[in-house]
Amino acid sequence: MPPRHSSSSNASGKTATAPPPRRVRVLLPLPLDRAYDYLDELEPPLKEGDFVRVPFAGRERTGCVWSCDPTAEGTGGEAVDAKKLKQVIARRDAPPLPADIARFIDWAAAYTCAPLGSMLRMAMSVPKALDPAAGMTGYVRAKTTPEDLRMTAARKRILETASESTPLGAAELARRAETGAGVVRGLAKAGALLEVACAPPTPFATPDTERAGPTLSADQERAAETLCRKVDGDGFSVTLVDGVTGSGKTEVYFEAVAAAVKRGRQVLVLVPEIALAGQWLERFTERFGVAPAVWHSELAQGKRRATWRAAADHGAAVVVGARSALFLPFADLGLIIVDEEHEAAYKQEEGVIYHARDMAVVRGREAACPVVLVSATPSLETTVNVEEGRYERVHLPDRHGGAIMPEVTAIDMRSQGPETGQWLSPSLREALAAVFARGEQAMLFLNRRGYAPLTLCRTCGHRFSCPNCTAWLVTHRAPQGLICHHCGYRLPPPESCPQCGGEDTLATCGPGVERLAEEAGGLFPDQRLAVIASDMAGGAQAAAEVLSRVRDHEIDLLIGTQIIAKGHHFPGLTLVGVVDADLGLAGGDLRAAERTFQLLHQVAGRAGRESRPGRVFLQTYMPEHPVMEALVSGQRDAFLEAEATQRQAFALPPFGRLAAVIVSGPDAATVEATARRLRRAAPQIKEVEILGPAPAPLTVLHGRTRWRLLLKAPRRSNVPGLMKSWLGAIKIPTHVRVRIDIDPYSFL
Ligand code: ADP
Ligand code: ZN
């Protein structure tokens, strides 16, 4: 076998054979498709996963050792002559990236067609976490006390308190000895105490798994046992916890969390909207005596650093987070929970496009740990996986404590609607009045921010639209103005029509939550009313405050967008009014019906969660639509089945695969031409269909024109492979961007 590398000493064979220089392949957290080779002359030699500093493009950068055997097959990239390679500068003083997350990154990059380096970047999102933790000086007692030591009572107490093995910080040692830290330092100087460097204590306390949870019902017990068995069994599995809202799904999976923590493993809980998870955090704290570590993108830098590090060195047993928490480098992941697995918020649409629920399953597979998906309205994807035996299912059919599911009534707006300019039908008004008369609470749901979605001129018909996007400007009252919900473009409230100059000719059309609040406030002036929307002043924190005031019954009527739909438990809430149940059904989204069902079911589930029964009213212009019928009759499974039959007939997901290509750029002609060229370069494969190109429904966004193509393929095809060879075949002009969205959820 020829030597991999030849040097003069090797060739002459006279001197002892010098070992060939070690070569490592280093992946950088940059939008690059491949890793690069470097020479490793460090001692001890580098290992896979080590974080290293390397020279790259004239700069020093931190990357991760992706392979220590880069000349092996299948590692990608050709072998570069060792003489041309640069050396690794240094190893970073941080725990190496675990092998399971490295495999996950490889898989996720290949699947989503994202650059490998961009995936790594998500796992290295806190560069500061790779710096050595700011150490602490601890003190231990020296074996012998210097003979000439001047002894005082305080010094004596310190020496008695200090141990020979467990270092304590100066402040702590002084506190225990009831003296000052100066005395500790004096003893160190005199040689009676030794200074030792020690790691700072982890800021995350371990959950107390000995605390008793609630007594579970028989169904809950069975479900919890199944989950705990998975946790104890070691190895990958996926289980769906399917149970109506209020059936105790959270209590049940808390048991699995406890089981994993008891075994000394780490747990990741994904929630769709961490900023609003206040109630969840309270419950966790009540159950386990400590708060979990929290992870999301708006976390302060220091907290991000601490949490990343605590995941890596097992300093945190439980991390609850938004989808990006999947990329935390857990040292010993033993369980992943995906709460509200059907939520669209799990699909990341910016940057690297991925679906966190699907990726959680892969993360679990690579970590060889159980994954638990939780929902009252499981996605069709998950439902089919259960039916086909890939996922197991545990079922909680009843609400806890005998609370009954709310009665759902459709209000036919064609015959029972309100007068023009009003949005609450007479029956809904009556129901609200009755609830308030009984001292109970109500909620009105309208998934539309602002005051009115459209403003137009009654004289010339001019409509206010965004100059940067294909979108109407939404009128807002607080603060006042016309706003584009896509790019944030803003106009002050207009006094006249910019087209015909007409004054007092402008009319606002349709309701947003602000307008609804105006109407409700007029009808029920004595009730305490609050509005919640994702764009409210004060952000998520303000929203969370309102939610807790609702729970404490300081609010009688809550009006809000979809952020009020999720998971909140309001004991006194007995009426939910869905103001425009049809809103989500418009547009060409293949999941429109499924999503509307999930969302409205979730909203409806807020009503009557305790002893008093709840009622739900759906205002709709199409009460005969299958979604409305399913909500009214409570026949979720029949609806899902019908939905599945339809999707199957058209080979749509989950029975077929889709991938979207979005071409965008500032110049409309170049974008269109590129989209058409892409079409001509498309793979010509039987059973693979290309739809488009066509202008995207949101044709202009942020000033960029957008065109879409859609690839439709049979379920078992290698879609990422198809996409790679397709897009690799053509050169994309500068200023034009082509994005691939595997398994698209948005078709805008
Ligand atoms: P889900 O997650 O299915 O919506 P939760 O776990 O939030 O249901 O439970 C709904 C409410 O019922 C919560 O307030 C919860 O604490 C309570 N609950 C559920 N199961 C039990 C139980 N076995 N004992 C006492 N309270 C329970
Ligand atoms: Zn805009």
XYZ file of N, CA and C and ligand atoms in Angstrom, residues 214-217 220 244-251 283 400 569 609, ligand 1:
78
model
N -49.475 14.944 40.886
C -50.868 14.662 41.237
C -51.139 13.168 41.116
N -52.182 12.719 41.768
C -52.588 11.320 41.603
C -53.227 11.177 40.235
N -52.676 10.296 39.447
C -53.138 10.202 38.069
C -54.382 9.325 37.971
N -55.225 9.642 37.004
C -56.369 8.780 36.716
C -55.855 7.508 36.052
N -54.491 8.207 32.613
C -53.249 8.962 32.709
C -52.118 8.051 33.161
N -57.605 15.072 24.502
C -58.349 16.323 24.386
C -57.720 17.391 25.282
N -58.014 18.642 24.971
C -57.483 19.723 25.792
C -57.984 19.549 27.222
N -57.065 19.662 28.176
C -57.454 19.534 29.576
C -57.476 18.104 30.082
N -56.956 17.160 29.290
C -57.002 15.758 29.719
C -55.796 15.385 30.573
N -54.856 16.314 30.738
C -53.714 16.015 31.597
C -52.485 15.536 30.837
N -52.378 15.911 29.574
C -51.214 15.497 28.791
C -49.918 15.994 29.428
N -49.975 17.235 29.923
C -48.776 17.808 30.517
C -48.384 17.039 31.779
N -49.382 16.756 32.627
C -49.092 15.975 33.846
C -48.463 14.636 33.470
N -46.009 25.735 36.219
C -46.398 24.357 36.540
C -45.185 23.466 36.723
N -59.751 16.036 32.493
C -59.490 15.679 33.889
C -60.624 16.167 34.787
N -54.752 28.038 30.559
C -55.816 27.457 31.369
C -56.469 28.585 32.149
N -62.981 24.659 31.276
C -61.996 23.653 31.647
C -62.159 23.187 33.085
P -53.560 19.150 28.738
O -52.068 19.300 28.705
O -54.039 17.839 28.171
O -54.341 20.314 28.206
P -53.202 19.551 31.533
O -52.088 18.637 31.876
O -52.911 20.997 31.332
O -53.975 19.015 30.262
O -54.338 19.373 32.617
C -55.463 20.238 32.703
C -55.693 20.680 34.120
O -56.065 19.576 34.915
C -54.439 21.237 34.761
O -54.782 22.277 35.625
C -53.893 20.064 35.531
O -53.093 20.448 36.613
C -55.150 19.348 35.964
N -54.928 17.927 36.098
C -54.738 17.044 35.101
N -54.601 15.794 35.575
C -54.695 15.884 36.913
C -54.654 14.939 37.998
N -54.467 13.639 37.765
N -54.812 15.402 39.246
C -54.997 16.715 39.474
N -55.063 17.647 38.532
C -54.914 17.261 37.249
